[in-house]
Amino acid sequence: MSQSKKKTGKVPAVEVVEEVAAAVETPQPAEIKVETKRKLLFVASEAAPFIATGGLAEVIGSLSKAIARDPKYDVRVIVPLYQDIKKEYRKDFRFIGNIFVPLSWRNQYCGIFEYVKDGVTFYFVDNEYYFKRPGCYGYYDDGERFAFFCRSVMEILGFLNFYPDVLHCHDWQAALAALYLKTIYCFRPEYQFIKAVFTIHNIEYQGKYSLDILEDLFGISYRYQYLVEYDRCINLMKGAIECCERFTTVSPTYAGEIKDPYYAHGLDQIVRRNEFKLCGILNGIDPDYYDPMTDKALFANYSADDFSPKAVCKEELQRMLNLPVKPDTPIIAMITRLVSHKGLDLVKEVIEQALRQDIQFVLLGTGDSSYENYFADLGRRYPGKVVSVISFNSDLSRKIYSGADLFLMPSKSEPCGLSQMIASRYGTVAIVRETGGLKDSIIPYGAGGNGFTFHDYNAYDMLYVIGEAIGVYRNKAEWEKLVKKAMTTDFTWAKSAKYYDGLYRGMMK
Ligand code: GLC
């Protein structure tokens, strides 16, 4: 028995599990070391504010922070140490050690760095061969890079002597962490009680590889081929769904949609078979990070109580983009990756009809060259009405969120979507298609809601709703009520963090 257990007694005012409390005998509270926190580790390929290419990073950064507010949790996050991790943070990372990680026949160096932010401990996995490259993805050896990352995660738990109650893996790049846990590490006593959750942020990206490399590259025995094989390929997302105790998606509606072949990119059968362990929890946004009252990128700051300075944001945006300064002309904005599931085909089909009305259209984004060319050309053909900025620029995005009147998001599928929430928080009313998280966060104006919606993936339904929105915009009193409603909708993590807490607790029983 340990020294602390010999001389113990009265239990301090902390929540202690009964058997542990019973083992405590004499009154030396300072020496009592009882682990009462629920240990949670997020495994992901990116995390804001350190490195972000999309919504995944924002969710990892803001959800971990929201859960860490609950003192019952010890929340940690682990991501690769990419070359592009922001210098302002990197300079303060603390090197805590290095190990060698076995990956099939390889044995690779792995440095471990640590940084604590908002109550969350972040770990960064260092290996220059794999991660000292520009960007996060898109390399021929991404499979090997993320296999190394996931295998490192497993080894780092031993190095840290930190065995989480729940290992929460996000998207295919982290799927192998769950697979390694359930096929290799669970046979070691320290790892045997770790439960795994897998969250699908977008089912389109599954991590598919040739079966030949299962052992040689991923270091998974062919004995487990049945777990990862799908359609005669290795499918890492499928493997994680099969072997996790629970799997989730980022909105309740999307959880229903991925059972349907229309949305599931081939995995509907697997989702349906594992439906008993699926749930959908809506993402939130960090209200401090997106606050029109304090956002320094804005031309003027405002709140839901007084959003009159939003007019200044609009005027300055028009000036900056060389649009005629017209306070009463509604600006419809899109900030999006230019890829097909964002509903850009609908926009292409009817935008010129919409432009017959007195509106201005602003688009910010990059992506497939066919869309980039189309929107750049649209801007040239409608000077003074359309501005397409084919790039990504966070500062300009915030100026658009605050300066526009309407925010268009007609996605064909949208697991959650964060832009509609950010726009609403900045008083820019969303027009969305009723899919995934768009449906769960934007309630139609006609039903007393906070935005405009249409159901079918149909360009003319979208055009009709744009018309409806412009009609309401022209009615100043109604419009102000709607803007206020959008701004005061609760998009924080408060509710969803409770659902995650329930999910984790259910698994820890
Ligand atoms: C993915 C999804 C997006 C979601 C984000 C965060 O990028 O496409 O809808 O909001 O992940 O979960």
PDB file of C-alpha atoms and ligand atoms in Angstrom, residues 55-56 59 201-202 250 283 337 341-342 414-418, ligand 1:
ATOM      1  CA  GLY A  55     -14.275  23.882 -39.018  1.00  0.00           C
ATOM      2  CA  LEU A  56     -12.669  20.820 -37.429  1.00  0.00           C
ATOM      3  CA  VAL A  59     -14.488  22.650 -32.910  1.00  0.00           C
ATOM      4  CA  HIS A 201     -17.080  15.873 -39.069  1.00  0.00           C
ATOM      5  CA  ASN A 202     -17.601  14.997 -42.701  1.00  0.00           C
ATOM      6  CA  VAL A 250     -21.771  17.146 -35.485  1.00  0.00           C
ATOM      7  CA  ASN A 283     -21.506  22.125 -32.717  1.00  0.00           C
ATOM      8  CA  ARG A 337     -14.867  26.676 -49.751  1.00  0.00           C
ATOM      9  CA  HIS A 341     -21.344  20.156 -51.743  1.00  0.00           C
ATOM     10  CA  LYS A 342     -21.590  23.821 -50.765  1.00  0.00           C
ATOM     11  CA  GLU A 414     -23.550  20.176 -44.348  1.00  0.00           C
ATOM     12  CA  PRO A 415     -22.575  18.101 -41.326  1.00  0.00           C
ATOM     13  CA  CYS A 416     -22.873  21.165 -39.141  1.00  0.00           C
ATOM     14  CA  GLY A 417     -21.534  24.378 -40.638  1.00  0.00           C
ATOM     15  CA  LEU A 418     -20.228  27.163 -38.452  1.00  0.00           C
TER      16      LEU A 418
HETATM   17  C1  GLC B   1     -16.518  19.834 -41.300  1.00  0.00           C
HETATM   18  C2  GLC B   1     -17.940  19.937 -41.826  1.00  0.00           C
HETATM   19  C3  GLC B   1     -18.669  21.149 -41.274  1.00  0.00           C
HETATM   20  C4  GLC B   1     -18.539  21.176 -39.754  1.00  0.00           C
HETATM   21  C5  GLC B   1     -17.075  21.104 -39.347  1.00  0.00           C
HETATM   22  C6  GLC B   1     -16.874  21.065 -37.845  1.00  0.00           C
HETATM   23  O1  GLC B   1     -15.736  20.834 -41.848  1.00  0.00           O
HETATM   24  O2  GLC B   1     -17.951  19.958 -43.240  1.00  0.00           O
HETATM   25  O3  GLC B   1     -20.025  21.126 -41.627  1.00  0.00           O
HETATM   26  O4  GLC B   1     -19.105  22.364 -39.258  1.00  0.00           O
HETATM   27  O5  GLC B   1     -16.479  19.944 -39.874  1.00  0.00           O
HETATM   28  O6  GLC B   1     -17.506  19.964 -37.256  1.00  0.00           O
END
